[in-house]
């Protein structure tokens, strides 16, 4: 299965973005719960107190969300394409 074929499938990148955003939201809620006992003010103060920390927080969330979204969606779409390919053989 060719990587280009999978990433060029209709809906692939939209699914990656949606899953990445969902991952970012859920991860940060869980992090806030475990680390700060759902005290969102303390969480925001710790993560967003300086420009350097804001940039680091945003970049880490984007990279983490993208990696998670890409891997999961890639495996789903690849499996779907393989099943369709097998069905028509």
PDB file of C-alpha atoms in Angstrom:
ATOM      1  CA  UNK A   1       0.000   0.000   0.000  1.00  0.00           C
ATOM      2  CA  UNK A   2       1.433   3.308  -1.130  1.00  0.00           C
ATOM      3  CA  UNK A   3       1.564   6.161   1.425  1.00  0.00           C
ATOM      4  CA  UNK A   4       0.671   8.699  -1.269  1.00  0.00           C
ATOM      5  CA  UNK A   5      -2.469   6.765  -2.133  1.00  0.00           C
ATOM      6  CA  UNK A   6      -3.588   6.814   1.494  1.00  0.00           C
ATOM      7  CA  UNK A   7      -2.887  10.495   2.191  1.00  0.00           C
ATOM      8  CA  UNK A   8      -4.514  11.535  -1.089  1.00  0.00           C
ATOM      9  CA  UNK A   9      -7.742   9.733  -0.243  1.00  0.00           C
ATOM     10  CA  UNK A  10     -10.711  12.076   0.020  1.00  0.00           C
ATOM     11  CA  UNK A  11     -11.330  13.099   3.619  1.00  0.00           C
ATOM     12  CA  UNK A  12      -7.942  11.999   4.958  1.00  0.00           C
ATOM     13  CA  UNK A  13      -6.597  15.396   6.010  1.00  0.00           C
ATOM     14  CA  UNK A  14      -9.961  16.568   7.348  1.00  0.00           C
ATOM     15  CA  UNK A  15     -10.065  13.478   9.550  1.00  0.00           C
ATOM     16  CA  UNK A  16      -6.491  14.097  10.729  1.00  0.00           C
ATOM     17  CA  UNK A  17      -7.342  17.661  11.755  1.00  0.00           C
ATOM     18  CA  UNK A  18     -10.551  16.682  13.543  1.00  0.00           C
ATOM     19  CA  UNK A  19      -8.866  13.851  15.434  1.00  0.00           C
ATOM     20  CA  UNK A  20      -5.870  16.061  16.286  1.00  0.00           C
ATOM     21  CA  UNK A  21      -8.121  18.770  17.729  1.00  0.00           C
ATOM     22  CA  UNK A  22     -10.097  16.210  19.725  1.00  0.00           C
ATOM     23  CA  UNK A  23      -6.841  14.746  21.052  1.00  0.00           C
ATOM     24  CA  UNK A  24      -5.560  18.184  22.097  1.00  0.00           C
ATOM     25  CA  UNK A  25      -8.744  19.021  23.986  1.00  0.00           C
ATOM     26  CA  UNK A  26      -9.058  15.646  25.716  1.00  0.00           C
ATOM     27  CA  UNK A  27      -5.345  15.463  26.553  1.00  0.00           C
ATOM     28  CA  UNK A  28      -5.354  18.914  28.150  1.00  0.00           C
ATOM     29  CA  UNK A  29      -8.472  18.166  30.188  1.00  0.00           C
ATOM     30  CA  UNK A  30      -6.895  14.946  31.472  1.00  0.00           C
ATOM     31  CA  UNK A  31      -3.595  16.738  32.157  1.00  0.00           C
ATOM     32  CA  UNK A  32      -5.442  19.458  34.054  1.00  0.00           C
ATOM     33  CA  UNK A  33      -7.316  16.844  36.055  1.00  0.00           C
ATOM     34  CA  UNK A  34      -4.308  14.753  37.015  1.00  0.00           C
ATOM     35  CA  UNK A  35      -1.807  17.550  37.547  1.00  0.00           C
ATOM     36  CA  UNK A  36      -3.973  20.394  38.855  1.00  0.00           C
ATOM     37  CA  UNK A  37      -7.127  18.639  40.146  1.00  0.00           C
ATOM     38  CA  UNK A  38      -9.256  20.423  37.508  1.00  0.00           C
ATOM     39  CA  UNK A  39      -8.169  23.874  38.686  1.00  0.00           C
ATOM     40  CA  UNK A  40      -8.208  25.488  35.238  1.00  0.00           C
ATOM     41  CA  UNK A  41      -6.836  28.791  36.554  1.00  0.00           C
ATOM     42  CA  UNK A  42      -3.771  27.076  38.001  1.00  0.00           C
ATOM     43  CA  UNK A  43      -3.391  25.037  34.800  1.00  0.00           C
ATOM     44  CA  UNK A  44      -3.538  28.177  32.642  1.00  0.00           C
ATOM     45  CA  UNK A  45      -1.138  30.017  34.919  1.00  0.00           C
ATOM     46  CA  UNK A  46       1.376  27.163  34.757  1.00  0.00           C
ATOM     47  CA  UNK A  47       1.115  26.624  31.004  1.00  0.00           C
ATOM     48  CA  UNK A  48       0.551  30.185  29.766  1.00  0.00           C
ATOM     49  CA  UNK A  49       2.432  32.435  32.179  1.00  0.00           C
ATOM     50  CA  UNK A  50       5.099  33.680  29.747  1.00  0.00           C
ATOM     51  CA  UNK A  51       5.443  34.086  26.000  1.00  0.00           C
ATOM     52  CA  UNK A  52       8.024  31.294  25.875  1.00  0.00           C
ATOM     53  CA  UNK A  53       5.693  28.899  27.685  1.00  0.00           C
ATOM     54  CA  UNK A  54       2.728  29.832  25.488  1.00  0.00           C
ATOM     55  CA  UNK A  55       4.702  29.116  22.323  1.00  0.00           C
ATOM     56  CA  UNK A  56       6.046  25.870  23.777  1.00  0.00           C
ATOM     57  CA  UNK A  57       2.526  24.815  24.869  1.00  0.00           C
ATOM     58  CA  UNK A  58       1.021  25.541  21.453  1.00  0.00           C
ATOM     59  CA  UNK A  59       3.813  23.843  19.494  1.00  0.00           C
ATOM     60  CA  UNK A  60       3.759  20.759  21.745  1.00  0.00           C
ATOM     61  CA  UNK A  61      -0.016  20.462  21.374  1.00  0.00           C
ATOM     62  CA  UNK A  62       0.089  20.865  17.594  1.00  0.00           C
ATOM     63  CA  UNK A  63       2.886  18.318  17.147  1.00  0.00           C
ATOM     64  CA  UNK A  64       1.342  15.831  19.567  1.00  0.00           C
ATOM     65  CA  UNK A  65      -2.125  16.202  18.084  1.00  0.00           C
ATOM     66  CA  UNK A  66      -0.866  15.929  14.526  1.00  0.00           C
ATOM     67  CA  UNK A  67       1.229  12.823  15.237  1.00  0.00           C
ATOM     68  CA  UNK A  68      -1.633  11.077  17.006  1.00  0.00           C
ATOM     69  CA  UNK A  69      -4.201  12.103  14.392  1.00  0.00           C
ATOM     70  CA  UNK A  70      -1.997  11.183  11.453  1.00  0.00           C
ATOM     71  CA  UNK A  71      -1.051   7.731  12.734  1.00  0.00           C
ATOM     72  CA  UNK A  72      -4.575   6.729  13.746  1.00  0.00           C
ATOM     73  CA  UNK A  73      -6.255   8.072  10.601  1.00  0.00           C
ATOM     74  CA  UNK A  74      -3.522   6.650   8.357  1.00  0.00           C
ATOM     75  CA  UNK A  75      -4.021   3.175   9.792  1.00  0.00           C
ATOM     76  CA  UNK A  76      -7.806   3.468   9.467  1.00  0.00           C
ATOM     77  CA  UNK A  77      -7.692   4.653   5.861  1.00  0.00           C
ATOM     78  CA  UNK A  78      -5.033   2.108   4.896  1.00  0.00           C
ATOM     79  CA  UNK A  79      -7.146  -0.686   6.352  1.00  0.00           C
ATOM     80  CA  UNK A  80     -10.205   0.587   4.524  1.00  0.00           C
ATOM     81  CA  UNK A  81      -8.326   0.779   1.202  1.00  0.00           C
ATOM     82  CA  UNK A  82      -6.895  -2.708   1.676  1.00  0.00           C
ATOM     83  CA  UNK A  83     -10.349  -4.149   2.370  1.00  0.00           C
ATOM     84  CA  UNK A  84     -11.748  -2.423  -0.728  1.00  0.00           C
ATOM     85  CA  UNK A  85      -8.802  -3.609  -2.839  1.00  0.00           C
ATOM     86  CA  UNK A  86      -9.247  -7.187  -1.609  1.00  0.00           C
ATOM     87  CA  UNK A  87     -12.982  -7.025  -2.252  1.00  0.00           C
ATOM     88  CA  UNK A  88     -12.512  -6.144  -5.928  1.00  0.00           C
ATOM     89  CA  UNK A  89      -9.866  -8.799  -6.657  1.00  0.00           C
TER      90      UNK A  89
END
